[in-house]
Amino acid sequence: MANYFINTPGNTIRPNRTTAILRESKALEYHKSLSVYQPTPLVSLPALAQKYNVGNIYVKDESHRFGLNAFKGLGASYAIHKILERHPHIATFCTATDGNHGRAVAWACRMAHKKAVVFVPRDTTESRMKAIGNEGARVIKVDANYDETCAYAKAMCRKEGWQLVQDTAWEDYEEIPARIMAGYLTQFQEMEENLHSLPAPGIDIVFLQAGVGSWAGSAIWYYLNRYGNKRPGIVVIEPSEANGILASFKAGKRVNPDCSFETIMAGLNCGIPSLTAWDIIRNGVDVSMSVEDAFAEQAIRELYFPKGNDRRIVAGESGAGGLAGFIALVTTGDARALKEKLDINPTTNILFYNTEGATDEDSFNKIIGARP
Ligand SMILES: Cc1ncc(COP(=O)(O)O)c(C=O)c1O
């Protein structure tokens, strides 16, 4: 069953430090200067669209980003580049992560010839830790959940003199998360070029999966800034056992959700939303919803075993989060109000971002092995 909140967004961008950094972003220019840069593909899935009786389904496939199997390198590389412009002598960067961001920080540090220390929460799998370690970082597991691991990384940075590169903002920590969000903008700018190549370029609804919400916040800022009131409909999806954004919408303020934090969607397994992302999200989201893991598993299988001539897409548990939300929305009877609000019909063009490939191969293989 889908748990959701229908929002009435102001559709405004509030001027503050974060939105100023987003406006100044030169991330696309920076990323294009990297030898590994290539725009990720936008894939059309007509047979899947036909199955769900919508106009078109498009997936921007970030599993091809920088050979990192996830989009996160965009944020970490740009933030570290901006920090080093001003403080070139920093020797060690540090972060807390549930996987992809840590790998991205390690990779960006390797490119910049700097050290990386990455703290991971207690439920991080061996294969995710190995992927981070393979980029040359010191990886340390903390007996704590994601939010507590962030606090631990912050304390260790203070003690050791390391530079924290965290992808979530709190009261006295805004600039670096904003630089990370500014790095993500490359993806949305690329989308504009991708869209011109399509037969029906208009996107009606975008599904964005969220952990702390920095990525969704960056996307929403982009759509508001570029399209204003004519932006596409925006739905934010979270796991039902880590739904800080939905809980915050329901509470009318940013809160820590009361849930188990047990989900296969590791990249989305976060508690309280990022302070600055939350402000953008509440001003630009139409629907916030959370879904059970079973929908993510179904989404992974739908993409891996495509219908008709659709192209196969390898999506990890968090990467498939947007499609998971869509499937929950169109297949569960109790979501009728949502369908009406979003006006999903046979001409609707829908966009998902596959934000990661199979970043945990054991889990992925189990999911696709259970083909119905
Ligand atoms: C694959 C994937 N998708 C989406 C997200 C969500 O990003 P955010 O935490 O900024 O909401 C993450 C975060 O780690 C992720 O790893």
Short mmCIF file of C-alpha atoms and ligand atoms in Angstrom, two decimals:
data_model
loop_
_atom_site.label_atom_id
_atom_site.label_comp_id
_atom_site.label_asym_id
_atom_site.label_seq_id
_atom_site.Cartn_x
_atom_site.Cartn_y
_atom_site.Cartn_z
CA MET A 1 0.00 0.00 0.00
CA ALA A 2 1.24 3.48 -0.83
CA ASN A 3 1.43 6.05 1.95
CA TYR A 4 1.28 9.58 0.58
CA PHE A 5 0.76 13.31 1.06
CA ILE A 6 -0.68 15.67 -1.55
CA ASN A 7 1.14 19.00 -1.28
CA THR A 8 0.13 22.49 -2.37
CA PRO A 9 3.52 23.90 -3.37
CA GLY A 10 4.28 27.61 -3.58
CA ASN A 11 6.41 26.98 -6.71
CA THR A 12 8.84 29.66 -5.63
CA ILE A 13 12.59 29.58 -5.10
CA ARG A 14 13.46 31.26 -1.82
CA PRO A 15 16.65 33.32 -2.07
CA ASN A 16 19.28 31.94 0.31
CA ARG A 17 22.88 30.68 0.31
CA THR A 18 21.96 27.29 -1.18
CA THR A 19 19.83 28.62 -4.01
CA ALA A 20 22.53 31.22 -4.80
CA ILE A 21 25.12 28.42 -5.10
CA LEU A 22 22.76 26.46 -7.34
CA ARG A 23 22.25 29.52 -9.55
CA GLU A 24 26.04 30.06 -9.87
CA SER A 25 26.78 26.40 -10.67
CA LYS A 26 29.34 25.77 -13.40
CA ALA A 27 29.15 22.04 -12.86
CA LEU A 28 28.40 21.04 -16.45
CA GLU A 29 31.44 23.00 -17.64
CA TYR A 30 33.59 21.38 -14.94
CA HIS A 31 32.34 17.85 -15.64
CA LYS A 32 32.86 18.27 -19.38
CA SER A 33 36.51 19.05 -18.62
CA LEU A 34 37.01 15.56 -17.12
CA SER A 35 38.35 12.94 -19.55
CA VAL A 36 35.82 10.39 -18.22
CA TYR A 37 32.84 12.66 -18.95
CA GLN A 38 30.07 11.41 -21.21
CA PRO A 39 26.40 12.33 -21.03
CA THR A 40 24.31 9.43 -19.75
CA PRO A 41 21.68 8.00 -22.11
CA LEU A 42 17.96 8.73 -22.03
CA VAL A 43 16.09 5.56 -22.89
CA SER A 44 12.52 5.32 -24.14
CA LEU A 45 10.52 2.25 -23.06
CA PRO A 46 7.43 2.14 -25.33
CA ALA A 47 6.38 -1.39 -24.36
CA LEU A 48 6.46 -0.52 -20.65
CA ALA A 49 4.44 2.63 -21.40
CA GLN A 50 1.91 0.49 -23.22
CA LYS A 51 1.71 -1.96 -20.31
CA TYR A 52 0.87 0.84 -17.89
CA ASN A 53 -1.30 2.71 -20.39
CA VAL A 54 0.62 5.99 -20.47
CA GLY A 55 2.00 7.98 -23.42
CA ASN A 56 5.75 7.47 -23.00
CA ILE A 57 8.14 6.30 -20.32
CA TYR A 58 11.70 7.64 -20.37
CA VAL A 59 14.57 6.64 -18.14
CA LYS A 60 17.76 8.63 -17.79
CA ASP A 61 20.28 5.95 -16.99
CA GLU A 62 22.86 7.13 -14.47
CA SER A 63 24.36 3.67 -14.06
CA HIS A 64 26.70 4.79 -16.87
CA ARG A 65 28.04 7.82 -14.97
CA PHE A 66 31.85 7.99 -14.75
CA GLY A 67 32.11 4.19 -14.43
CA LEU A 68 30.82 4.54 -10.86
CA ASN A 69 27.48 2.82 -11.41
CA ALA A 70 25.59 5.77 -9.86
CA PHE A 71 25.05 9.50 -10.28
CA LYS A 72 26.75 10.53 -7.05
CA GLY A 73 30.14 11.30 -8.62
CA LEU A 74 28.60 14.46 -10.06
CA GLY A 75 28.12 16.01 -6.63
CA ALA A 76 31.25 14.82 -4.85
CA SER A 77 33.62 15.75 -7.69
CA TYR A 78 32.22 19.26 -8.11
CA ALA A 79 32.14 19.98 -4.37
CA ILE A 80 35.71 18.75 -3.85
CA HIS A 81 36.87 20.73 -6.90
CA LYS A 82 35.28 23.91 -5.48
CA ILE A 83 36.77 23.32 -2.01
CA LEU A 84 40.25 22.75 -3.46
CA GLU A 85 40.05 25.94 -5.51
CA ARG A 86 40.04 27.85 -2.24
CA HIS A 87 41.92 25.42 0.04
CA PRO A 88 44.36 23.48 -2.14
CA HIS A 89 46.35 22.13 0.83
CA ILE A 90 43.59 20.05 2.38
CA ALA A 91 45.03 16.54 2.68
CA THR A 92 42.08 14.39 3.75
CA PHE A 93 38.38 14.44 2.96
CA CYS A 94 35.85 12.49 4.97
CA THR A 95 32.20 11.54 4.69
CA ALA A 96 29.46 9.31 6.04
CA THR A 97 27.55 7.31 3.46
CA ASP A 98 25.22 4.46 2.81
CA GLY A 99 27.23 3.58 -0.28
CA ASN A 100 27.23 5.59 -3.46
CA HIS A 101 28.23 8.98 -2.07
CA GLY A 102 31.19 7.39 -0.26
CA ARG A 103 32.39 5.71 -3.42
CA ALA A 104 32.01 9.04 -5.23
CA VAL A 105 34.01 10.94 -2.60
CA ALA A 106 36.73 8.27 -2.71
CA TRP A 107 36.85 8.48 -6.51
CA ALA A 108 36.99 12.29 -6.53
CA CYS A 109 39.78 12.21 -3.92
CA ARG A 110 41.72 9.72 -6.01
CA MET A 111 41.45 12.08 -9.02
CA ALA A 112 42.65 14.99 -6.87
CA HIS A 113 45.46 12.95 -5.22
CA LYS A 114 43.91 13.40 -1.77
CA LYS A 115 43.10 10.93 1.02
CA ALA A 116 39.54 9.82 1.80
CA VAL A 117 38.07 8.41 5.00
CA VAL A 118 34.57 7.00 4.63
CA PHE A 119 32.33 5.99 7.55
CA VAL A 120 29.47 3.61 6.80
CA PRO A 121 26.47 2.65 8.97
CA ARG A 122 26.14 -0.79 10.55
CA ASP A 123 23.92 -2.35 7.87
CA THR A 124 26.24 -1.53 4.93
CA THR A 125 26.98 -4.66 2.90
CA GLU A 126 30.50 -5.98 2.27
CA SER A 127 30.19 -5.41 -1.48
CA ARG A 128 29.35 -1.72 -1.00
CA MET A 129 32.30 -1.32 1.39
CA LYS A 130 34.56 -3.05 -1.09
CA ALA A 131 33.47 -0.74 -3.91
CA ILE A 132 34.43 2.28 -1.77
CA GLY A 133 37.72 0.70 -0.68
CA ASN A 134 38.61 -0.08 -4.31
CA GLU A 135 38.69 3.67 -4.97
CA GLY A 136 41.50 3.94 -2.40
CA ALA A 137 39.54 5.16 0.64
CA ARG A 138 39.80 4.00 4.25
CA VAL A 139 36.38 2.53 4.97
CA ILE A 140 35.24 2.29 8.60
CA LYS A 141 31.98 0.72 9.75
CA VAL A 142 30.24 2.46 12.65
CA ASP A 143 27.75 0.62 14.86
CA ALA A 144 25.09 3.24 14.14
CA ASN A 145 22.37 4.22 11.68
CA TYR A 146 22.86 6.74 8.85
CA ASP A 147 22.09 9.92 10.84
CA GLU A 148 24.30 8.83 13.76
CA THR A 149 27.11 7.98 11.33
CA CYS A 150 26.91 11.51 9.90
CA ALA A 151 27.25 12.94 13.42
CA TYR A 152 30.21 10.62 14.05
CA ALA A 153 31.95 11.68 10.82
CA LYS A 154 31.44 15.32 11.76
CA ALA A 155 32.99 14.75 15.21
CA MET A 156 35.94 12.83 13.74
CA CYS A 157 36.60 15.63 11.24
CA ARG A 158 36.72 18.15 14.07
CA LYS A 159 39.12 15.92 16.02
CA GLU A 160 41.43 14.98 13.11
CA GLY A 161 41.31 18.16 11.04
CA TRP A 162 39.76 16.40 8.04
CA GLN A 163 37.40 18.17 5.62
CA LEU A 164 33.84 16.88 5.85
CA VAL A 165 32.06 16.45 2.47
CA GLN A 166 28.55 15.54 3.51
CA ASP A 167 25.59 15.43 1.13
CA THR A 168 23.10 16.62 3.72
CA ALA A 169 22.81 20.05 5.34
CA TRP A 170 22.13 21.03 8.95
CA GLU A 171 22.07 24.30 10.88
CA ASP A 172 25.74 25.27 10.63
CA TYR A 173 26.62 23.18 7.57
CA GLU A 174 25.13 24.46 4.34
CA GLU A 175 27.77 25.40 1.79
CA ILE A 176 29.28 21.99 0.95
CA PRO A 177 25.92 20.20 0.60
CA ALA A 178 24.87 23.06 -1.69
CA ARG A 179 28.01 22.54 -3.83
CA ILE A 180 27.12 18.84 -4.05
CA MET A 181 23.59 19.74 -5.17
CA ALA A 182 25.11 22.18 -7.66
CA GLY A 183 27.15 19.28 -9.08
CA TYR A 184 24.01 17.21 -9.62
CA LEU A 185 22.67 19.94 -11.94
CA THR A 186 24.83 18.58 -14.76
CA GLN A 187 22.34 15.73 -15.07
CA PHE A 188 19.32 17.97 -15.52
CA GLN A 189 21.11 20.23 -17.99
CA GLU A 190 22.07 17.17 -20.02
CA MET A 191 18.41 16.17 -20.00
CA GLU A 192 17.51 19.22 -22.05
CA GLU A 193 19.78 17.99 -24.84
CA ASN A 194 18.53 14.39 -24.43
CA LEU A 195 14.92 15.58 -24.76
CA HIS A 196 15.44 17.15 -28.18
CA SER A 197 16.20 13.71 -29.56
CA LEU A 198 12.78 12.34 -28.57
CA PRO A 199 9.62 12.17 -30.65
CA ALA A 200 7.49 13.63 -27.81
CA PRO A 201 9.84 15.90 -25.90
CA GLY A 202 7.42 17.23 -23.27
CA ILE A 203 7.69 15.57 -19.87
CA ASP A 204 4.50 15.65 -17.81
CA ILE A 205 5.53 13.93 -14.60
CA VAL A 206 8.91 13.21 -13.01
CA PHE A 207 9.38 10.65 -10.26
CA LEU A 208 12.32 11.41 -7.95
CA GLN A 209 13.56 8.99 -5.31
CA ALA A 210 14.89 10.52 -2.09
CA GLY A 211 17.14 9.73 0.81
CA VAL A 212 18.06 13.01 2.52
CA GLY A 213 16.50 14.81 -0.47
CA SER A 214 19.57 16.67 -1.80
CA TRP A 215 19.27 15.10 -5.23
CA ALA A 216 15.51 15.62 -5.43
CA GLY A 217 16.02 19.19 -4.14
CA SER A 218 18.54 19.84 -6.88
CA ALA A 219 16.14 18.48 -9.53
CA ILE A 220 13.23 20.50 -8.17
CA TRP A 221 15.31 23.68 -8.08
CA TYR A 222 16.24 22.98 -11.71
CA TYR A 223 12.64 22.47 -12.84
CA LEU A 224 11.38 25.52 -10.92
CA ASN A 225 14.20 27.70 -12.19
CA ARG A 226 13.88 26.54 -15.80
CA TYR A 227 10.12 26.11 -16.16
CA GLY A 228 8.47 27.99 -13.25
CA ASN A 229 4.74 27.21 -13.09
CA LYS A 230 5.03 25.20 -16.31
CA ARG A 231 7.28 22.65 -14.66
CA PRO A 232 6.33 18.96 -14.90
CA GLY A 233 4.41 17.33 -12.06
CA ILE A 234 6.86 16.16 -9.40
CA VAL A 235 6.47 13.11 -7.19
CA VAL A 236 9.04 12.26 -4.51
CA ILE A 237 9.39 8.60 -3.55
CA GLU A 238 10.91 7.12 -0.40
CA PRO A 239 11.06 3.66 1.19
CA SER A 240 8.21 3.19 3.66
CA GLU A 241 10.75 2.32 6.37
CA ALA A 242 12.84 5.48 5.82
CA ASN A 243 10.40 8.19 4.88
CA GLY A 244 11.68 11.40 6.44
CA ILE A 245 10.28 13.64 3.71
CA LEU A 246 6.79 12.16 3.88
CA ALA A 247 6.88 12.35 7.68
CA SER A 248 7.99 16.00 7.43
CA PHE A 249 5.15 16.84 5.05
CA LYS A 250 2.68 15.22 7.40
CA ALA A 251 4.14 17.00 10.44
CA GLY A 252 4.31 20.34 8.62
CA LYS A 253 7.98 20.65 9.57
CA ARG A 254 11.26 18.79 9.11
CA VAL A 255 11.25 15.71 11.37
CA ASN A 256 12.96 12.40 11.92
CA PRO A 257 10.57 9.65 10.82
CA ASP A 258 9.44 7.00 13.25
CA CYS A 259 10.31 3.86 11.28
CA SER A 260 12.59 0.82 11.31
CA PHE A 261 15.18 1.98 8.74
CA GLU A 262 15.16 -1.50 7.33
CA THR A 263 14.94 -1.35 3.56
CA ILE A 264 16.74 -2.82 0.57
CA MET A 265 16.88 0.72 -0.90
CA ALA A 266 20.19 1.42 0.86
CA GLY A 267 20.85 4.77 -0.85
CA LEU A 268 17.50 6.06 0.36
CA ASN A 269 17.85 4.73 3.89
CA CYS A 270 18.11 8.08 5.65
CA GLY A 271 16.31 9.82 8.48
CA ILE A 272 15.76 13.54 8.76
CA PRO A 273 15.78 15.41 5.40
CA SER A 274 18.60 17.77 4.53
CA LEU A 275 17.73 21.19 5.97
CA THR A 276 18.23 23.13 2.76
CA ALA A 277 16.83 20.50 0.40
CA TRP A 278 13.66 20.30 2.50
CA ASP A 279 13.01 23.99 1.94
CA ILE A 280 13.17 23.51 -1.85
CA ILE A 281 11.21 20.24 -1.80
CA ARG A 282 8.25 21.61 0.13
CA ASN A 283 8.03 24.50 -2.32
CA GLY A 284 8.07 22.38 -5.47
CA VAL A 285 6.65 18.90 -4.87
CA ASP A 286 3.12 17.83 -5.82
CA VAL A 287 3.06 14.45 -4.14
CA SER A 288 5.28 12.80 -1.54
CA MET A 289 4.87 9.06 -1.18
CA SER A 290 6.59 6.06 0.31
CA VAL A 291 6.56 2.48 -0.91
CA GLU A 292 7.43 -0.96 0.39
CA ASP A 293 10.55 -2.78 -0.84
CA ALA A 294 8.44 -5.19 -2.90
CA PHE A 295 7.69 -2.36 -5.36
CA ALA A 296 11.43 -1.71 -5.80
CA GLU A 297 11.95 -5.40 -6.49
CA GLN A 298 9.16 -5.38 -9.06
CA ALA A 299 10.61 -2.24 -10.70
CA ILE A 300 14.06 -3.86 -10.95
CA ARG A 301 12.53 -6.89 -12.65
CA GLU A 302 10.41 -4.77 -15.02
CA LEU A 303 13.58 -3.00 -16.18
CA TYR A 304 15.78 -6.09 -16.33
CA PHE A 305 13.25 -8.28 -18.15
CA PRO A 306 11.85 -5.72 -20.59
CA LYS A 307 8.71 -6.13 -22.63
CA GLY A 308 8.71 -6.17 -26.46
CA ASN A 309 11.72 -4.45 -27.95
CA ASP A 310 12.40 -2.23 -24.94
CA ARG A 311 16.03 -1.96 -23.95
CA ARG A 312 17.22 -3.79 -20.80
CA ILE A 313 18.13 -1.47 -17.93
CA VAL A 314 20.10 -2.62 -14.91
CA ALA A 315 18.78 -0.72 -11.90
CA GLY A 316 19.79 -1.08 -8.26
CA GLU A 317 17.28 -0.97 -5.43
CA SER A 318 17.48 2.82 -5.01
CA GLY A 319 17.91 3.42 -8.73
CA ALA A 320 14.56 1.78 -9.36
CA GLY A 321 12.87 3.86 -6.65
CA GLY A 322 11.07 6.23 -9.02
CA LEU A 323 9.56 3.41 -11.07
CA ALA A 324 8.67 1.62 -7.81
CA GLY A 325 6.61 4.65 -6.81
CA PHE A 326 4.91 4.80 -10.21
CA ILE A 327 4.01 1.11 -10.07
CA ALA A 328 2.58 1.54 -6.57
CA LEU A 329 0.63 4.54 -7.76
CA VAL A 330 -0.93 2.93 -10.80
CA THR A 331 -1.52 -0.53 -9.39
CA THR A 332 -2.88 0.09 -5.90
CA GLY A 333 -6.55 0.91 -5.58
CA ASP A 334 -6.09 3.31 -2.67
CA ALA A 335 -3.99 5.69 -4.80
CA ARG A 336 -6.96 6.93 -6.88
CA ALA A 337 -6.73 10.47 -5.47
CA LEU A 338 -3.11 10.63 -6.55
CA LYS A 339 -3.84 9.56 -10.10
CA GLU A 340 -6.49 12.24 -10.36
CA LYS A 341 -4.23 14.89 -8.86
CA LEU A 342 -1.44 14.00 -11.30
CA ASP A 343 -3.83 13.43 -14.20
CA ILE A 344 -2.09 10.25 -15.34
CA ASN A 345 -3.73 9.20 -18.61
CA PRO A 346 -2.85 7.42 -21.90
CA THR A 347 -1.02 10.50 -23.22
CA THR A 348 1.08 11.25 -20.13
CA ASN A 349 4.86 11.31 -20.62
CA ILE A 350 6.73 10.07 -17.58
CA LEU A 351 10.39 10.43 -16.66
CA PHE A 352 12.43 8.32 -14.24
CA TYR A 353 16.06 8.56 -13.32
CA ASN A 354 17.85 5.26 -12.81
CA THR A 355 20.20 6.73 -10.23
CA GLU A 356 22.27 3.56 -9.82
CA GLY A 357 23.02 0.24 -11.46
CA ALA A 358 23.47 -3.02 -9.55
CA THR A 359 25.61 -1.54 -6.77
CA ASP A 360 25.04 -4.59 -4.56
CA GLU A 361 25.34 -7.54 -6.89
CA ASP A 362 24.30 -10.22 -4.37
CA SER A 363 21.07 -8.42 -3.61
CA PHE A 364 20.46 -7.66 -7.29
CA ASN A 365 21.01 -11.28 -8.33
CA LYS A 366 18.60 -12.48 -5.66
CA ILE A 367 15.96 -10.08 -6.95
CA ILE A 368 16.27 -10.97 -10.61
CA GLY A 369 16.61 -14.67 -9.71
CA ALA A 370 13.09 -14.50 -8.33
CA ARG A 371 11.63 -13.91 -11.77
CA PRO A 372 7.91 -14.75 -11.64
C1 LIG B 1 21.18 5.53 -6.03
C2 LIG B 1 20.67 6.67 -5.23
N1 LIG B 1 19.56 7.29 -5.65
C3 LIG B 1 19.06 8.34 -4.98
C4 LIG B 1 19.68 8.81 -3.83
C5 LIG B 1 19.03 9.92 -3.10
O1 LIG B 1 19.83 11.04 -2.91
P1 LIG B 1 19.58 11.97 -1.66
O2 LIG B 1 20.16 11.28 -0.45
O3 LIG B 1 20.26 13.23 -1.99
O4 LIG B 1 18.12 12.11 -1.50
C6 LIG B 1 20.85 8.18 -3.37
C7 LIG B 1 21.56 8.65 -2.19
O5 LIG B 1 22.53 8.09 -1.73
C8 LIG B 1 21.35 7.09 -4.10
O6 LIG B 1 22.46 6.45 -3.71
#
